[in-house]
Coordinates of C-alpha atoms and ligand atoms in Angstrom, one line a residue:
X1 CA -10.8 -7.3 23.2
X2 CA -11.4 -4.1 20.5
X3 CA -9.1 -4.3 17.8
X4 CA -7.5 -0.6 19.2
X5 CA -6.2 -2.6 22.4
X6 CA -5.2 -5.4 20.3
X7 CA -2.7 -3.5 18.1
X8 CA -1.8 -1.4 21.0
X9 CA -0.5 -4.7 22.8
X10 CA 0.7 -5.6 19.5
X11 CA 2.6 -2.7 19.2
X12 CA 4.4 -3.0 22.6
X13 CA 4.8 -6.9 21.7
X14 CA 7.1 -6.5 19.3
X15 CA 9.6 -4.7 21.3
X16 CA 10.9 -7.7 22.3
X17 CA 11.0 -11.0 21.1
X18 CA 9.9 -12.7 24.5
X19 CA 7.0 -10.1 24.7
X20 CA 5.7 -11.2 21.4
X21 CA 4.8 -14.0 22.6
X22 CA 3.9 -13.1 25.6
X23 CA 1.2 -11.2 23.9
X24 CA -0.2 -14.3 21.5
X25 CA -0.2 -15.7 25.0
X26 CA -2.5 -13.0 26.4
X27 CA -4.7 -13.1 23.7
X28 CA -5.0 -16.9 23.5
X29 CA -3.8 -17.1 19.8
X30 CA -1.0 -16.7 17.2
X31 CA 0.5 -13.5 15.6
X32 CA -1.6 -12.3 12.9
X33 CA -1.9 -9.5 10.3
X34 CA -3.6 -6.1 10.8
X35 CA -6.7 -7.5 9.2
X36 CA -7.5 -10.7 11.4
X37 CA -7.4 -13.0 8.3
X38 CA -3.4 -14.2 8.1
X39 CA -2.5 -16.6 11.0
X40 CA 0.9 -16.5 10.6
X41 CA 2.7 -19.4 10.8
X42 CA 4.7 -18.9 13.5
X43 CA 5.0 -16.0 16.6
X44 CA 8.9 -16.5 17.3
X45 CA 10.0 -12.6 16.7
X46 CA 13.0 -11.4 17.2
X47 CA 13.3 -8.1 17.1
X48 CA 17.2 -6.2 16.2
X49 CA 17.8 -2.8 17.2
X50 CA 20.9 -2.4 14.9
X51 CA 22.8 -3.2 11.6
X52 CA 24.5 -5.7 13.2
X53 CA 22.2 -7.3 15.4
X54 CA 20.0 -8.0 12.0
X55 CA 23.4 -9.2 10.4
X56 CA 24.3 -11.7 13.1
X57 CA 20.3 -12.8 13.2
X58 CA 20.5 -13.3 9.5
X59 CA 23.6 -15.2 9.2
X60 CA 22.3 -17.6 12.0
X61 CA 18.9 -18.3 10.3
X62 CA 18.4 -20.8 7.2
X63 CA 14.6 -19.5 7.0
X64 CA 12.9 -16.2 7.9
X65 CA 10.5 -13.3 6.8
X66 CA 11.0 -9.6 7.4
X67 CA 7.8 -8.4 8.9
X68 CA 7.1 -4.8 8.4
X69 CA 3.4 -3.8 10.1
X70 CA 1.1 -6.7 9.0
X71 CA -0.5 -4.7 7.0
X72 CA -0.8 -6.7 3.7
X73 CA -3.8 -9.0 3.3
X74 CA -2.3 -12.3 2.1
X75 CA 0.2 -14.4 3.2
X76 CA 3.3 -12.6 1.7
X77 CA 4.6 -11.6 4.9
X78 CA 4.0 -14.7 6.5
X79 CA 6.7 -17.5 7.8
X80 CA 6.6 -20.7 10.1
X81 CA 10.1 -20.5 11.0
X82 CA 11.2 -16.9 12.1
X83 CA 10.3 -13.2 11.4
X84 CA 12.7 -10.5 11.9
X85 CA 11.4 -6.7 13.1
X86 CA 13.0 -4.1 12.4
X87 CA 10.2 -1.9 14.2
X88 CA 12.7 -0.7 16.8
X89 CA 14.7 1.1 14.1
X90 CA 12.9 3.7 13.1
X91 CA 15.0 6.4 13.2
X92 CA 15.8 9.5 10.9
X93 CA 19.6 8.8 9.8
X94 CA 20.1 12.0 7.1
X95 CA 18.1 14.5 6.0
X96 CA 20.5 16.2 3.1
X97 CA 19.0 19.7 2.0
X98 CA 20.9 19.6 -0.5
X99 CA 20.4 16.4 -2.5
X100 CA 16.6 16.4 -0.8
X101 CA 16.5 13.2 0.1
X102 CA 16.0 11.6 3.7
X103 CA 17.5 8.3 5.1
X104 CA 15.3 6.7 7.2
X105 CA 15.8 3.6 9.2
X106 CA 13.7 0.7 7.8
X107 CA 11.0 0.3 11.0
X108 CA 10.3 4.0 10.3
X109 CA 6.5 4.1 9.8
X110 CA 5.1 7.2 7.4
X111 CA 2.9 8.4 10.2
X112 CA 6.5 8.9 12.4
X113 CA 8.1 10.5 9.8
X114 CA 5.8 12.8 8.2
X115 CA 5.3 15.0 11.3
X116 CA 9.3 15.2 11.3
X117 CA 9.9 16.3 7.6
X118 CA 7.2 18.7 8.0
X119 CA 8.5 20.6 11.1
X120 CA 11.9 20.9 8.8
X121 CA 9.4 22.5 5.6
X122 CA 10.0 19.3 3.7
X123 CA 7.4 16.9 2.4
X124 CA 7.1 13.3 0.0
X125 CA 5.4 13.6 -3.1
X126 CA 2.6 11.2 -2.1
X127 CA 1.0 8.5 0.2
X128 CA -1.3 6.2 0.6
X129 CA -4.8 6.1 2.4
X130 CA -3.2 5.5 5.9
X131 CA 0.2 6.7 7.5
X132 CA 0.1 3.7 9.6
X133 CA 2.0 1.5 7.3
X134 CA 6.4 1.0 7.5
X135 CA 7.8 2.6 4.5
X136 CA 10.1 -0.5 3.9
X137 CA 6.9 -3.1 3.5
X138 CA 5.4 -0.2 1.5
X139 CA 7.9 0.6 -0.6
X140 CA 9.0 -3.3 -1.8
X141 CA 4.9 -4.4 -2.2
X142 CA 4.6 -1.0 -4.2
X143 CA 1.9 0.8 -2.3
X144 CA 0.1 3.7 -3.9
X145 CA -1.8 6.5 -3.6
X146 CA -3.2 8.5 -6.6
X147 CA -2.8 11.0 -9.1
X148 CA -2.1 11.3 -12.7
X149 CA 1.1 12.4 -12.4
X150 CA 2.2 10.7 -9.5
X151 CA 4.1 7.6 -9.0
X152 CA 3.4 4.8 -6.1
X153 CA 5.1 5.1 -3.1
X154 CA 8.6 3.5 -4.3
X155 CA 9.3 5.5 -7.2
X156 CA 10.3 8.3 -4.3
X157 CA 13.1 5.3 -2.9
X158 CA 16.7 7.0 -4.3
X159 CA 18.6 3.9 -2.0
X160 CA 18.3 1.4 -0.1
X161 CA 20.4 -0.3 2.2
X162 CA 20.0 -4.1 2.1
X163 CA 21.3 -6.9 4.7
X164 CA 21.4 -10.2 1.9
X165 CA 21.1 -13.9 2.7
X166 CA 24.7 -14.2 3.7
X167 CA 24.5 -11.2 6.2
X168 CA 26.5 -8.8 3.8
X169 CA 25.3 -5.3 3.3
X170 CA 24.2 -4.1 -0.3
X171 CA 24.0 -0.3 -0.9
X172 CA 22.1 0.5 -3.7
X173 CA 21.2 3.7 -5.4
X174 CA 19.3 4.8 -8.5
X175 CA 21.9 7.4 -9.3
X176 CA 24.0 4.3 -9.8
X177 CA 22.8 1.1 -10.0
X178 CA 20.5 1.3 -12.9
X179 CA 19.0 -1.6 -13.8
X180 CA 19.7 -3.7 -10.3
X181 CA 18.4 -0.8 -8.7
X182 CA 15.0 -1.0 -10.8
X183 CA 14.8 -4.7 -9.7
X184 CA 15.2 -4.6 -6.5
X185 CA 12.9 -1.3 -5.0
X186 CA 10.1 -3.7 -5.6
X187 CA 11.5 -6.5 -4.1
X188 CA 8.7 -8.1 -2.3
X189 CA 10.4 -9.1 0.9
X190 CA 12.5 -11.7 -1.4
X191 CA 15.9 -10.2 -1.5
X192 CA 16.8 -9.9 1.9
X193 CA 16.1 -7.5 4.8
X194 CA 15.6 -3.6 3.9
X195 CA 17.5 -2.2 6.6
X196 CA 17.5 1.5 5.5
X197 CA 15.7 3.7 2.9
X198 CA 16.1 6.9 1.4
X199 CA 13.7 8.7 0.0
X200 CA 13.8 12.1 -2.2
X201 CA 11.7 15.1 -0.8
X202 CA 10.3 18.0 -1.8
X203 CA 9.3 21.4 0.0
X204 CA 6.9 21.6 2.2
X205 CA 3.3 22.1 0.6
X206 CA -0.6 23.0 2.0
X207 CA -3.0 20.9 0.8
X208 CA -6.9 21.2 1.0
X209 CA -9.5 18.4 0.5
X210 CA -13.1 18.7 -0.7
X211 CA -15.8 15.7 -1.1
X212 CA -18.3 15.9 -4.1
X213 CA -21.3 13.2 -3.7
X214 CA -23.6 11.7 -6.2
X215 CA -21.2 11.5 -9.7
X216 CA -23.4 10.2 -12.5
X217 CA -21.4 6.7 -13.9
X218 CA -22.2 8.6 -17.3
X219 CA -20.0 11.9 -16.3
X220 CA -17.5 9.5 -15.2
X221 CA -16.9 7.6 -18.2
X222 CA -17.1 10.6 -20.5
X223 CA -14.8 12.8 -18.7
X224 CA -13.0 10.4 -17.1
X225 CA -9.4 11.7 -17.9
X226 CA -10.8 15.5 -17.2
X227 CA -12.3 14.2 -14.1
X228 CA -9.0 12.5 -12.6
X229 CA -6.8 15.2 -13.5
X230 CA -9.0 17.8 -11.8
X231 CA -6.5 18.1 -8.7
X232 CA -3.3 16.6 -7.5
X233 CA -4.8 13.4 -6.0
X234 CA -8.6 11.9 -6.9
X235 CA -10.6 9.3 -5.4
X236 CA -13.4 8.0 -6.5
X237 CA -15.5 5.8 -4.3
X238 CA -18.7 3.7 -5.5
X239 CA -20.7 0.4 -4.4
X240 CA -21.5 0.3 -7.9
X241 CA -25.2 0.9 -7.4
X242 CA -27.3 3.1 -9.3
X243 CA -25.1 3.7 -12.1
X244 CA -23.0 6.3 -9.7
X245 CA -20.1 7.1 -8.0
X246 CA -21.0 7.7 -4.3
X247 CA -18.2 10.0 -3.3
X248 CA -15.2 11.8 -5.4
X249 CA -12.2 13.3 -3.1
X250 CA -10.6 15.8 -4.7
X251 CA -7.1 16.4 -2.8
X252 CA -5.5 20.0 -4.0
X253 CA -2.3 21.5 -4.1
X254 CA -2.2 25.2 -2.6
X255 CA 0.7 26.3 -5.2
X256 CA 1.9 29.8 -3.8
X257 CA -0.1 30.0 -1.1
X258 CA -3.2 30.1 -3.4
X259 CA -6.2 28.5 -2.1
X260 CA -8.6 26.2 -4.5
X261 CA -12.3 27.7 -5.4
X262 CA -14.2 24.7 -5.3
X263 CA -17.4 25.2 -7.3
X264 CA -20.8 24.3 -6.1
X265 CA -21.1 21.1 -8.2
X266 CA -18.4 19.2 -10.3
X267 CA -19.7 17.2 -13.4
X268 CA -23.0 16.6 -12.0
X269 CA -21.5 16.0 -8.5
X270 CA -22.8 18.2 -5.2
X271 CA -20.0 19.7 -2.9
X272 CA -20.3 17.8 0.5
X273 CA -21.6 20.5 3.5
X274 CA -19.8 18.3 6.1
X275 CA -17.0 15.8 6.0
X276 CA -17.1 12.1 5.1
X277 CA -15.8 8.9 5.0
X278 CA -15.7 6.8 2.2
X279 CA -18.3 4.7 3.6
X280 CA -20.8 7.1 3.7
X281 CA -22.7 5.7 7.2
X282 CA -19.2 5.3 9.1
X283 CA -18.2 8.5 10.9
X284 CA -15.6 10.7 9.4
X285 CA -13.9 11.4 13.4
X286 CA -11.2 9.0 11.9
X287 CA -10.6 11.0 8.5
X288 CA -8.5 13.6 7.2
X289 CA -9.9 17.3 7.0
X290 CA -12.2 18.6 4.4
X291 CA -14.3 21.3 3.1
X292 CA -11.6 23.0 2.0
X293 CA -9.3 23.6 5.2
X294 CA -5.8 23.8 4.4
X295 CA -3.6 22.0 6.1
X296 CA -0.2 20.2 5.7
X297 CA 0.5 17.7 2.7
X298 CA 1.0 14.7 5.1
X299 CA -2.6 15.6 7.0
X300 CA -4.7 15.5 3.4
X301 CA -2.8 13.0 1.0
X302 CA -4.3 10.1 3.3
X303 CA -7.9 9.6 3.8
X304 CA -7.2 8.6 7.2
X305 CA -5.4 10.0 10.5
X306 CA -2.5 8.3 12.4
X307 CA -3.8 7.2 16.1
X308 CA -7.2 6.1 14.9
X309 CA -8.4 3.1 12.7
X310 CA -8.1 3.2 8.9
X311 CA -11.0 2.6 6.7
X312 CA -13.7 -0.2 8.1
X313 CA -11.1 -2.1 10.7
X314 CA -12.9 -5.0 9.9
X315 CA -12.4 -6.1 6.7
X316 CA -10.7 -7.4 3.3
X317 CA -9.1 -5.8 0.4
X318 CA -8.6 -6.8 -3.1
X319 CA -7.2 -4.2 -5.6
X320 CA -6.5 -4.4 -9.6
X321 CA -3.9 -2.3 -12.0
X322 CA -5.6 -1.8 -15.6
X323 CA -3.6 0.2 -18.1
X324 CA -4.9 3.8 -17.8
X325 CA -6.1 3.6 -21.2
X326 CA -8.2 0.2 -20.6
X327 CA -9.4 2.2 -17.3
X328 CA -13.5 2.9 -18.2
X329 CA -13.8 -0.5 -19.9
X330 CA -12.6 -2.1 -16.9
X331 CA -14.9 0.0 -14.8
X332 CA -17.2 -0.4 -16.9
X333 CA -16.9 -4.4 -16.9
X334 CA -17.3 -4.5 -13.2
X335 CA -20.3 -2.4 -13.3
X336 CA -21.7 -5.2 -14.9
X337 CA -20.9 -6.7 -11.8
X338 CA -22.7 -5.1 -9.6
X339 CA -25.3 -7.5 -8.2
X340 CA -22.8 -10.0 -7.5
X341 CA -20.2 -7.7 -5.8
X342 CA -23.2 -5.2 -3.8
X343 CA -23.6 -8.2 -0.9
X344 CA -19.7 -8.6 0.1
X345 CA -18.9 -5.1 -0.3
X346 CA -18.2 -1.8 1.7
X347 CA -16.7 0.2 -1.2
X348 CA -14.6 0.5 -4.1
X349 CA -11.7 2.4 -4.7
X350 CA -10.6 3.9 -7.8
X351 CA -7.4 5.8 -8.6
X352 CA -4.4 6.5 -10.9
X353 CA -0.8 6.0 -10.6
X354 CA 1.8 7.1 -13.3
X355 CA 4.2 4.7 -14.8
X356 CA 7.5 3.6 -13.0
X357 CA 10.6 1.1 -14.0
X358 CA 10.6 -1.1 -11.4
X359 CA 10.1 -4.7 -12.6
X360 CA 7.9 -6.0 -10.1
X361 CA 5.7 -3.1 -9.8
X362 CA 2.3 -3.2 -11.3
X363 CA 2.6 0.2 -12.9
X364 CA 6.0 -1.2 -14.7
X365 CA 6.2 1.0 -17.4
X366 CA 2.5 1.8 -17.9
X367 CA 0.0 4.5 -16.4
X368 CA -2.1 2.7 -14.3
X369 CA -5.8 2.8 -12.7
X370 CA -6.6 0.7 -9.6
X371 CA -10.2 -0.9 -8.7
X372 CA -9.6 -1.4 -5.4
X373 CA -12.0 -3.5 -3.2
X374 CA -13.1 -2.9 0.8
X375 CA -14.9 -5.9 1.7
X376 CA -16.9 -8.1 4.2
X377 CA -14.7 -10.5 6.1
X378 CA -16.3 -13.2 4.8
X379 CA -13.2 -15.6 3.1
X380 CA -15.5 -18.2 1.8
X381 CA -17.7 -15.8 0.2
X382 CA -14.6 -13.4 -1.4
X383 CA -12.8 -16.3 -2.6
X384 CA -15.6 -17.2 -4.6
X385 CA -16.1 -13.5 -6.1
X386 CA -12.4 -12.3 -7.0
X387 CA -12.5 -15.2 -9.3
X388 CA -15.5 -13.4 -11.0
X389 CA -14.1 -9.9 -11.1
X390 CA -10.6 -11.0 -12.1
X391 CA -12.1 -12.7 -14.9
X392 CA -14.2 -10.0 -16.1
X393 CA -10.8 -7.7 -15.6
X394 CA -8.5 -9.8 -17.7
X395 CA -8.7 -9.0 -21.1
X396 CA -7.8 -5.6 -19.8
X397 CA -4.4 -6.9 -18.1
X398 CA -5.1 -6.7 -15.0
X399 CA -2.6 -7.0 -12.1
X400 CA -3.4 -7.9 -8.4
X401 CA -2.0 -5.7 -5.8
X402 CA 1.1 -7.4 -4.2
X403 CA -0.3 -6.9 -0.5
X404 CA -4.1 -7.8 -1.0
X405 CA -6.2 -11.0 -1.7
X406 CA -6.1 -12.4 -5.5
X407 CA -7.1 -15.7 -6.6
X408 CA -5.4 -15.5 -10.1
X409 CA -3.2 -18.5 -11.5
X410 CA 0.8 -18.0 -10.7
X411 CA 1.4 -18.8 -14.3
X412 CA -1.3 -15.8 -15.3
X413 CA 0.5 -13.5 -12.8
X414 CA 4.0 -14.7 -14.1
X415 CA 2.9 -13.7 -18.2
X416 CA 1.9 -10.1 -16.5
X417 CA 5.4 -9.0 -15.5
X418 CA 8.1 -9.4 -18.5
X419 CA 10.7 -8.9 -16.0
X420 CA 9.9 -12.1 -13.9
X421 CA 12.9 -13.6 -15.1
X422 CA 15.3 -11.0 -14.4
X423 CA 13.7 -10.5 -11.0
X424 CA 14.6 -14.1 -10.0
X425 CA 18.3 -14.4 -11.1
X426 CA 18.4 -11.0 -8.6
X427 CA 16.4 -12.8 -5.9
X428 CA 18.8 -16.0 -6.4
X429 CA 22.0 -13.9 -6.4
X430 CA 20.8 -11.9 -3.2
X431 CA 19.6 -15.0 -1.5
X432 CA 20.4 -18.5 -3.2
X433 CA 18.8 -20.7 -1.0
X434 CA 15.9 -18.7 -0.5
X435 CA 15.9 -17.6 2.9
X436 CA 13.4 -14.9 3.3
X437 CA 11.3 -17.4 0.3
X438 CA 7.9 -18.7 2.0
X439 CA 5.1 -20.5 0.4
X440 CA 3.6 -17.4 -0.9
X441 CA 6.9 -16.3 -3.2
X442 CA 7.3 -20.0 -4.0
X443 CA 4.3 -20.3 -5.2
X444 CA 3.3 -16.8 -6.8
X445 CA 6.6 -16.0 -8.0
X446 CA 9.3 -18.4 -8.1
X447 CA 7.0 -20.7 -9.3
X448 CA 7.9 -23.5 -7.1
X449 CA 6.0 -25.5 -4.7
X450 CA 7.7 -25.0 -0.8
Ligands
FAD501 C1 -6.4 -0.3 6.1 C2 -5.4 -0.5 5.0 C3 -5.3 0.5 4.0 C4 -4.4 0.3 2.9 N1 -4.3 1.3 2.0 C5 -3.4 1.1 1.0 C6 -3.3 2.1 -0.1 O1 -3.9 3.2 0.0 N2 -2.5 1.9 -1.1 C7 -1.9 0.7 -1.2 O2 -1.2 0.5 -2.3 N3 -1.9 -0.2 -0.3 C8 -2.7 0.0 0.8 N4 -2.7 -1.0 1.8 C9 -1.8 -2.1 1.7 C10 -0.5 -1.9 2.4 O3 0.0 -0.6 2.1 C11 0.6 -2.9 1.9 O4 0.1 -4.1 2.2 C12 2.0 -2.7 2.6 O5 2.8 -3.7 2.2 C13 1.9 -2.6 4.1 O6 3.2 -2.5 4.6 P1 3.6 -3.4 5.9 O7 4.9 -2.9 6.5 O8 2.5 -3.4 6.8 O9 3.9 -4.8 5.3 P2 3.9 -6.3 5.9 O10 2.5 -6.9 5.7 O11 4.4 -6.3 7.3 O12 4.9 -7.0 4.9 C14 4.7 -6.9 3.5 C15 5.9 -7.5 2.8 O13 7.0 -6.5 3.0 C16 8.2 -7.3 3.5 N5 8.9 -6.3 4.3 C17 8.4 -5.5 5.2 N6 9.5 -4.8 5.8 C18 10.6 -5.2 5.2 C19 12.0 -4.9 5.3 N7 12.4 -4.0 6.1 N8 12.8 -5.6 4.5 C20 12.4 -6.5 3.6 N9 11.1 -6.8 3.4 C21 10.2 -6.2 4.2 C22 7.6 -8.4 4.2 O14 8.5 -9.5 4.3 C23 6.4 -8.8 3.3 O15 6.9 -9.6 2.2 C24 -3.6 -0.8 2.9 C25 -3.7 -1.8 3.9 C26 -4.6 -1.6 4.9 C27 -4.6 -2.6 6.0

């Protein structure tokens, strides 16, 4: 079976919690993640179709996990008792021209709603590389995309609506929650079940994309602030080979109307004459435009198009946050690595994310860079590299990526986030006996065995 038949029967599986398992059933084993590499623990789904139904599932359950679209890489999402899905909520619930924000129910994917603030000439301030993900599991694992200026995913979340351990529903909003609000837009799935989200918005905006190959390592690290600030969102893809970086996307704002000149070459870099994907030998059918064609905000920001398969399909990912200011030592220290990483990898991933003042975020309070890692799905053989490249990354501070693989020690992960502590008296007060807890919180962040 090709995995675009499995997630379609996936997709229709989770309409109903008899179907789900109907459709382990078909395929001879358990509910996993998008990936292939998380067996969860269990494929008992139920899936609510309102506020209430998720209150009166809650209250009924001692143990479960809110599972958004399987697409995080470890075993954060995971349970062996119960998950809840909210996937049949995914409706729009207020989009208020005023205060620019939209209210989305919490099973609403990005892809689904993009299409829908567009057609009313409003648009988010960024996303990540695929639309395919729910903006609930996005929001409280803080996903990114890029750009100097721009914050990750979450810091567009203005409220949330949250159903706690004991059933109750918690509104909260940054306008007035201050500090709980901070703690609890990064909530990694421990808090209780995000039921709805809003989000702030912006006009509508026209994007175009161009691809520069061949970026000497040397341009890079001399120009590296120049070269990341050069439009709205950069990527820089390498396989750390030949002292280069093997692709730079450069995603543009059209302000006014006004299109982007690209020149010819860009620090050494040649203009692409066709358009790419990050692996350079996989066909770009499933990528976003480029060469410069405008198009629509939600159609550039992501390097890959809702309806087709994002990045390699078959795969693993590893990502690290350096401070922005540690960010060409750290790149610079994995060069080093590069015969060691070169066999496991497809590519590597570099960005920027501004600051935010959420206390589990990675970018908490500092301007951040991400070395992100697309590689073979080989377990045995990445569990003995991220070991390596974490290692070389820590005296720069790096953070692991809430949704991907990391083999770092809880107690180092717990000394990376000063507001740990705070986090769990809000996690204990939201959900005392730690009902959406599984072995994966206990263990990274509680700091408990399950
Ligand atoms: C191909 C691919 C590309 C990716 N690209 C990027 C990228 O560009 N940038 C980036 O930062 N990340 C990226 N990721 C990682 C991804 O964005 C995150 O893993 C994100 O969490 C996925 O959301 P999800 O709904 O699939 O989460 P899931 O894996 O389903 O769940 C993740 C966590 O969120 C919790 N959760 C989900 N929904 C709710 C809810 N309603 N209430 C409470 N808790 C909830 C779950 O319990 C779990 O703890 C990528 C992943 C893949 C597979």
């Amino acid at each position: 079976m090709d995995k675009r038949t499995f997630l379609k029967i996936c997709s229709a599986a989770f309409a109903s919690p008899f179907l789900s398992k109907m459709a382990a059933w078909a395929l001879g084993e358990k509910l996993h993640n998008w990936a292939g590499n998380v067996e969860y623990g269990t494929d008992r789904v139920y899936s609510a179709g309102s506020l209430e139904e998720v209150q009166e599932f809650v209250r009924k359950q001692s143990k479960l996990k809110v599972l958004g679209t399987r697409h995080c890489f470890n075993h954060i999402a995971d349970s062996r008792d119960q998950f809840l899905s909210m996937k049949a909520m995914d409706k729009v619930v207020d989009l208020d021209a005023q205060a620019r924000t939209v209210t989305i129910e919490s099973g609403m994917s990005y892809g689904k709603l993009c299409p829908i603030l567009e057609s009313k000439g409003w648009a988010l301030h960024n996303l990540a590389s695929l639309p395919h993900i729910s903006i609930a599991g996005a929001c409280t694992t803080a996903t990114h995309g890029s750009g100097v200026k721009n914050g990750n995913l979450s810091t567009a979340v203005s409220g949330l609506e949250i159903v706690n351990a004991a059933g109750d529903v918690v509104k909260l909003s940054r306008a007035r929650d201050g500090e709980t609000f901070r703690g609890a837009v990064v909530g990694l799935g421990a808090l209780g079940a995000v039921t709805k989200v809003t989000l702030d918005l912006q006009p509508s905006y026209q994007m175009q994309q161009y691809v520069y190959e061949n970026l000497p390592l040397s341009e890079l690290t001399k120009n590296f602030d120049a070269i990341e600030s050069a439009a709205y969102s950069v990527s820089l893809f390498t396989d750390w080979q030949n002292k280069r970086i093997n692709e730079v996307w450069l995603k543009h704002r059209m302000e006014n109307g006004k299109s982007f000149d690209a020149p010819a070459e860009f620090y050494g870099a040649k203009r692409a004459t066709k358009n790419m994907h990050p692996i350079a030998e996989l066909s770009a059918e499933n990528c976003t435009e480029q060469m410069g064609v405008p198009g629509p905000w939600y159609d550039r920001l992501p390097h890959f198009k809702m309806g087709f398969t994002p990045s390699a399909g078959q795969e693993l990912q590893a990502e690290y946050f350096v401070p922005h200011k540690n960010a060409v030592d750290a790149i610079l220290a994995v060069e080093k690595l590069r015969e060691q990483v070169g066999p496991h990898l497809y590519i590597t991933e570099i960005r920027t994310i501004g600051a935010d003042h959420f206390w589990m975020s990675p970018c908490h309070n500092q301007d951040s860079v991400t070395i992100h890692f697309t590689l073979k799905p080989d377990w045995p053989a990445v569990r003995q590299l991220l070991p390596v490249i974490e290692c070389e990354l820590a005296p720069f501070g790096a953070r692991p990526h809430w949704g991907k693989l990391f083999t770092m020690a809880p107690a180092r992960l717990d000394s990376l986030y000063e507001k740990l502590p705070e986090f769990l008296v809000l996690a204990r007060k939201y959900d005392p006996q730690g009902k959406f807890r599984n072995e994966f919180l206990n263990t990274n962040v509680f700091g408990t065995a399950s």
